[in-house]
mmCIF file of C-alpha atoms and ligand atoms in Angstrom:
data_model
loop_
_atom_site.group_PDB
_atom_site.id
_atom_site.type_symbol
_atom_site.label_atom_id
_atom_site.label_comp_id
_atom_site.label_asym_id
_atom_site.label_seq_id
_atom_site.Cartn_x
_atom_site.Cartn_y
_atom_site.Cartn_z
ATOM 1 C CA MET A 1 -11.469 0.844 18.240
ATOM 2 C CA LEU A 2 -8.144 0.041 16.376
ATOM 3 C CA LYS A 3 -8.080 -3.309 17.895
ATOM 4 C CA GLU A 4 -11.517 -4.124 16.681
ATOM 5 C CA LEU A 5 -10.677 -2.842 13.298
ATOM 6 C CA ASN A 6 -7.745 -5.105 13.215
ATOM 7 C CA ASP A 7 -9.873 -8.040 14.221
ATOM 8 C CA GLN A 8 -12.150 -7.182 11.266
ATOM 9 C CA MET A 9 -9.223 -7.027 8.895
ATOM 10 C CA ASN A 10 -8.475 -10.601 10.009
ATOM 11 C CA ALA A 11 -12.021 -11.714 9.697
ATOM 12 C CA GLU A 12 -12.182 -10.335 5.984
ATOM 13 C CA LEU A 13 -9.046 -12.256 5.344
ATOM 14 C CA GLY A 14 -10.547 -15.371 6.893
ATOM 15 C CA SER A 15 -13.523 -14.795 4.588
ATOM 16 C CA ALA A 16 -11.279 -14.868 1.599
ATOM 17 C CA TYR A 17 -9.683 -18.123 2.835
ATOM 18 C CA LEU A 18 -13.180 -19.750 3.361
ATOM 19 C CA TYR A 19 -14.289 -18.775 -0.090
ATOM 20 C CA LEU A 20 -10.999 -20.157 -1.620
ATOM 21 C CA ALA A 21 -11.806 -23.384 0.170
ATOM 22 C CA MET A 22 -15.261 -23.369 -1.270
ATOM 23 C CA ALA A 23 -13.727 -22.722 -4.777
ATOM 24 C CA ALA A 24 -11.599 -25.720 -4.323
ATOM 25 C CA TYR A 25 -14.473 -27.910 -3.340
ATOM 26 C CA PHE A 26 -16.342 -26.898 -6.550
ATOM 27 C CA GLU A 27 -13.281 -27.202 -8.664
ATOM 28 C CA ASP A 28 -12.797 -30.716 -7.499
ATOM 29 C CA LEU A 29 -16.467 -31.504 -8.477
ATOM 30 C CA ASN A 30 -15.747 -29.936 -11.870
ATOM 31 C CA PHE A 31 -18.292 -27.091 -11.325
ATOM 32 C CA LYS A 32 -16.067 -24.389 -12.866
ATOM 33 C CA GLY A 33 -18.680 -21.753 -12.802
ATOM 34 C CA PHE A 34 -19.338 -22.073 -9.009
ATOM 35 C CA ALA A 35 -15.613 -22.219 -8.436
ATOM 36 C CA HIS A 36 -15.133 -18.993 -10.602
ATOM 37 C CA TRP A 37 -17.860 -17.226 -8.486
ATOM 38 C CA MET A 38 -16.057 -18.262 -5.271
ATOM 39 C CA LYS A 39 -12.621 -17.168 -6.527
ATOM 40 C CA LEU A 40 -14.074 -13.696 -7.314
ATOM 41 C CA GLN A 41 -15.712 -13.663 -3.944
ATOM 42 C CA ALA A 42 -12.333 -14.466 -2.380
ATOM 43 C CA GLU A 43 -10.652 -11.561 -4.276
ATOM 44 C CA GLU A 44 -13.462 -9.150 -3.122
ATOM 45 C CA GLU A 45 -12.669 -10.276 0.534
ATOM 46 C CA PHE A 46 -9.009 -9.581 -0.034
ATOM 47 C CA GLU A 47 -9.982 -6.082 -1.068
ATOM 48 C CA HIS A 48 -12.035 -5.699 2.018
ATOM 49 C CA THR A 49 -9.088 -6.791 4.052
ATOM 50 C CA MET A 50 -6.901 -4.196 2.410
ATOM 51 C CA LYS A 51 -9.398 -1.482 2.883
ATOM 52 C CA PHE A 52 -9.115 -2.103 6.817
ATOM 53 C CA TYR A 53 -5.386 -2.422 6.493
ATOM 54 C CA HIS A 54 -4.911 1.116 4.904
ATOM 55 C CA TYR A 55 -7.530 2.647 7.191
ATOM 56 C CA ILE A 56 -5.656 1.321 10.328
ATOM 57 C CA PHE A 57 -2.495 2.802 9.127
ATOM 58 C CA GLU A 58 -4.222 6.110 8.129
ATOM 59 C CA ARG A 59 -5.484 6.390 11.677
ATOM 60 C CA ASN A 60 -1.960 6.030 12.915
ATOM 61 C CA GLY A 61 -2.417 2.377 14.036
ATOM 62 C CA ARG A 62 -0.566 -0.852 13.063
ATOM 63 C CA ALA A 63 -2.110 -3.703 11.147
ATOM 64 C CA VAL A 64 -1.335 -6.967 12.918
ATOM 65 C CA PHE A 65 -2.143 -10.426 11.261
ATOM 66 C CA ASP A 66 -3.494 -13.404 13.256
ATOM 67 C CA ALA A 67 -3.269 -17.169 12.364
ATOM 68 C CA LEU A 68 -6.000 -18.107 9.959
ATOM 69 C CA GLU A 69 -8.445 -20.786 10.968
ATOM 70 C CA LYS A 70 -8.308 -23.891 8.800
ATOM 71 C CA PRO A 71 -11.521 -23.674 6.661
ATOM 72 C CA GLN A 72 -13.824 -26.604 6.038
ATOM 73 C CA GLU A 73 -12.746 -28.658 2.901
ATOM 74 C CA LYS A 74 -16.029 -30.217 1.821
ATOM 75 C CA TRP A 75 -19.874 -29.528 1.994
ATOM 76 C CA ASP A 76 -22.628 -32.022 1.539
ATOM 77 C CA SER A 77 -23.844 -30.384 -1.687
ATOM 78 C CA PRO A 78 -23.516 -27.141 -3.727
ATOM 79 C CA LEU A 79 -26.619 -25.950 -1.859
ATOM 80 C CA ALA A 80 -24.865 -26.660 1.616
ATOM 81 C CA ALA A 81 -21.897 -24.688 0.484
ATOM 82 C CA PHE A 82 -23.851 -21.671 -0.628
ATOM 83 C CA GLU A 83 -25.983 -21.776 2.616
ATOM 84 C CA ALA A 84 -22.739 -21.802 4.546
ATOM 85 C CA ALA A 85 -21.609 -18.764 2.437
ATOM 86 C CA TYR A 86 -24.859 -17.012 3.208
ATOM 87 C CA GLU A 87 -24.631 -17.603 6.894
ATOM 88 C CA HIS A 88 -21.126 -16.421 6.929
ATOM 89 C CA GLU A 89 -22.099 -13.155 5.370
ATOM 90 C CA LYS A 90 -24.818 -12.801 7.976
ATOM 91 C CA TYR A 91 -22.119 -13.280 10.666
ATOM 92 C CA ILE A 92 -19.874 -10.579 8.977
ATOM 93 C CA THR A 93 -22.788 -8.178 8.764
ATOM 94 C CA GLY A 94 -23.364 -8.596 12.427
ATOM 95 C CA ARG A 95 -19.779 -7.854 13.053
ATOM 96 C CA ILE A 96 -19.777 -4.765 10.949
ATOM 97 C CA HIS A 97 -22.806 -3.514 12.773
ATOM 98 C CA ASN A 98 -21.132 -4.029 16.109
ATOM 99 C CA LEU A 99 -18.254 -1.958 14.798
ATOM 100 C CA VAL A 100 -20.595 0.910 13.790
ATOM 101 C CA ARG A 101 -22.144 0.700 17.342
ATOM 102 C CA LEU A 102 -18.741 0.940 18.945
ATOM 103 C CA ALA A 103 -17.660 3.794 16.748
ATOM 104 C CA THR A 104 -20.798 5.569 17.498
ATOM 105 C CA GLU A 105 -20.342 5.193 21.257
ATOM 106 C CA GLU A 106 -16.864 6.648 20.799
ATOM 107 C CA ASN A 107 -18.038 9.540 18.666
ATOM 108 C CA ASP A 108 -15.568 8.347 16.000
ATOM 109 C CA TYR A 109 -17.108 9.972 12.972
ATOM 110 C CA ALA A 110 -14.291 9.130 10.583
ATOM 111 C CA THR A 111 -14.729 5.354 11.358
ATOM 112 C CA ILE A 112 -18.451 5.493 11.141
ATOM 113 C CA SER A 113 -17.993 7.075 7.715
ATOM 114 C CA PHE A 114 -15.404 4.414 6.701
ATOM 115 C CA LEU A 115 -17.642 1.585 8.029
ATOM 116 C CA ASN A 116 -20.654 2.793 6.084
ATOM 117 C CA TRP A 117 -19.178 1.460 2.837
ATOM 118 C CA PHE A 118 -19.114 -2.023 4.562
ATOM 119 C CA VAL A 119 -22.799 -1.573 5.864
ATOM 120 C CA ASP A 120 -23.932 -1.058 2.153
ATOM 121 C CA GLU A 121 -21.542 -3.787 0.782
ATOM 122 C CA GLN A 122 -23.038 -6.428 3.274
ATOM 123 C CA VAL A 123 -26.552 -5.888 1.880
ATOM 124 C CA GLU A 124 -25.190 -6.896 -1.568
ATOM 125 C CA GLU A 125 -23.105 -9.683 -0.110
ATOM 126 C CA GLU A 126 -26.045 -11.163 1.537
ATOM 127 C CA ALA A 127 -28.333 -10.735 -1.390
ATOM 128 C CA SER A 128 -26.051 -12.291 -3.832
ATOM 129 C CA ALA A 129 -25.416 -15.435 -1.718
ATOM 130 C CA LEU A 130 -29.167 -15.797 -0.906
ATOM 131 C CA GLU A 131 -30.072 -15.513 -4.481
ATOM 132 C CA ILE A 132 -27.995 -18.525 -5.373
ATOM 133 C CA VAL A 133 -29.247 -20.345 -2.263
ATOM 134 C CA GLN A 134 -32.725 -19.896 -3.485
ATOM 135 C CA MET A 135 -32.059 -20.937 -7.077
ATOM 136 C CA LEU A 136 -30.209 -24.090 -5.748
ATOM 137 C CA LYS A 137 -33.244 -25.016 -3.590
ATOM 138 C CA GLN A 138 -35.455 -24.867 -6.761
ATOM 139 C CA LEU A 139 -33.096 -26.992 -8.577
ATOM 140 C CA GLN A 140 -33.107 -29.728 -5.985
ATOM 141 C CA ASP A 141 -29.762 -30.961 -7.181
ATOM 142 C CA HIS A 142 -31.257 -31.702 -10.518
ATOM 143 C CA PRO A 143 -28.067 -32.177 -12.736
ATOM 144 C CA THR A 144 -29.198 -30.322 -15.828
ATOM 145 C CA GLY A 145 -30.197 -27.334 -13.652
ATOM 146 C CA LEU A 146 -26.884 -27.384 -11.770
ATOM 147 C CA PHE A 147 -24.948 -27.318 -14.933
ATOM 148 C CA MET A 148 -27.057 -24.470 -16.365
ATOM 149 C CA LEU A 149 -26.409 -22.520 -13.048
ATOM 150 C CA ASP A 150 -22.794 -23.388 -13.160
ATOM 151 C CA ALA A 151 -22.538 -21.916 -16.739
ATOM 152 C CA ARG A 152 -24.498 -18.874 -15.595
ATOM 153 C CA LEU A 153 -22.129 -18.196 -12.526
ATOM 154 C CA ALA A 154 -19.114 -18.601 -14.803
ATOM 155 C CA GLN A 155 -20.233 -15.248 -16.308
ATOM 156 C CA ARG A 156 -19.721 -13.390 -13.067
ATOM 157 C CA GLN A 157 -17.579 -10.461 -13.395
ATOM 158 C CA ARG A 158 -15.928 -8.075 -10.958
ATOM 159 C CA GLU A 159 -18.136 -5.373 -9.696
ATOM 160 C CA LYS A 160 -16.919 -1.824 -10.022
ATOM 161 C CA GLU A 161 -16.846 0.158 -6.795
HETATM 162 FE FE1 FEO B 1 -16.184 -8.772 3.300
HETATM 163 FE FE2 FEO B 1 -18.298 -10.824 2.309
HETATM 164 O O1 FEO B 1 -17.733 -9.533 3.532
#
């Protein structure tokens, strides 16, 4: 179980790295609002990383960091980037569910309880990415709409846990 938790800690850090790469992509296009949204997302992923980090030590384990995979630098459009973000969140959800399954098999109730926060969080993570995907689809790369959405996403604030 500890090995799997450690892998997930690295996956969360990889998520932060991916969202920073997406932030840089948007920054380069001068979409400051999209970039802001991605930077906050990266910060959240770093917090997820640290939750695993602390939990591993609480359970008398040892956090070990792997090499991070180089993230993609460019996407075909803002829509393509947010679709990739949504797909990534679905992938992370699948990983969390696998961890819950493993913890259940091992009767590791403390880890199930720890992971439940992530089960709930993933519902929000998928929903927020999907909402933006759907808005971008409706806009169909219309410049005025893109700039309006960019201004809206610039308002994103950190969620309180
Ligand atoms: Fe840490 Fe976006 O899942």
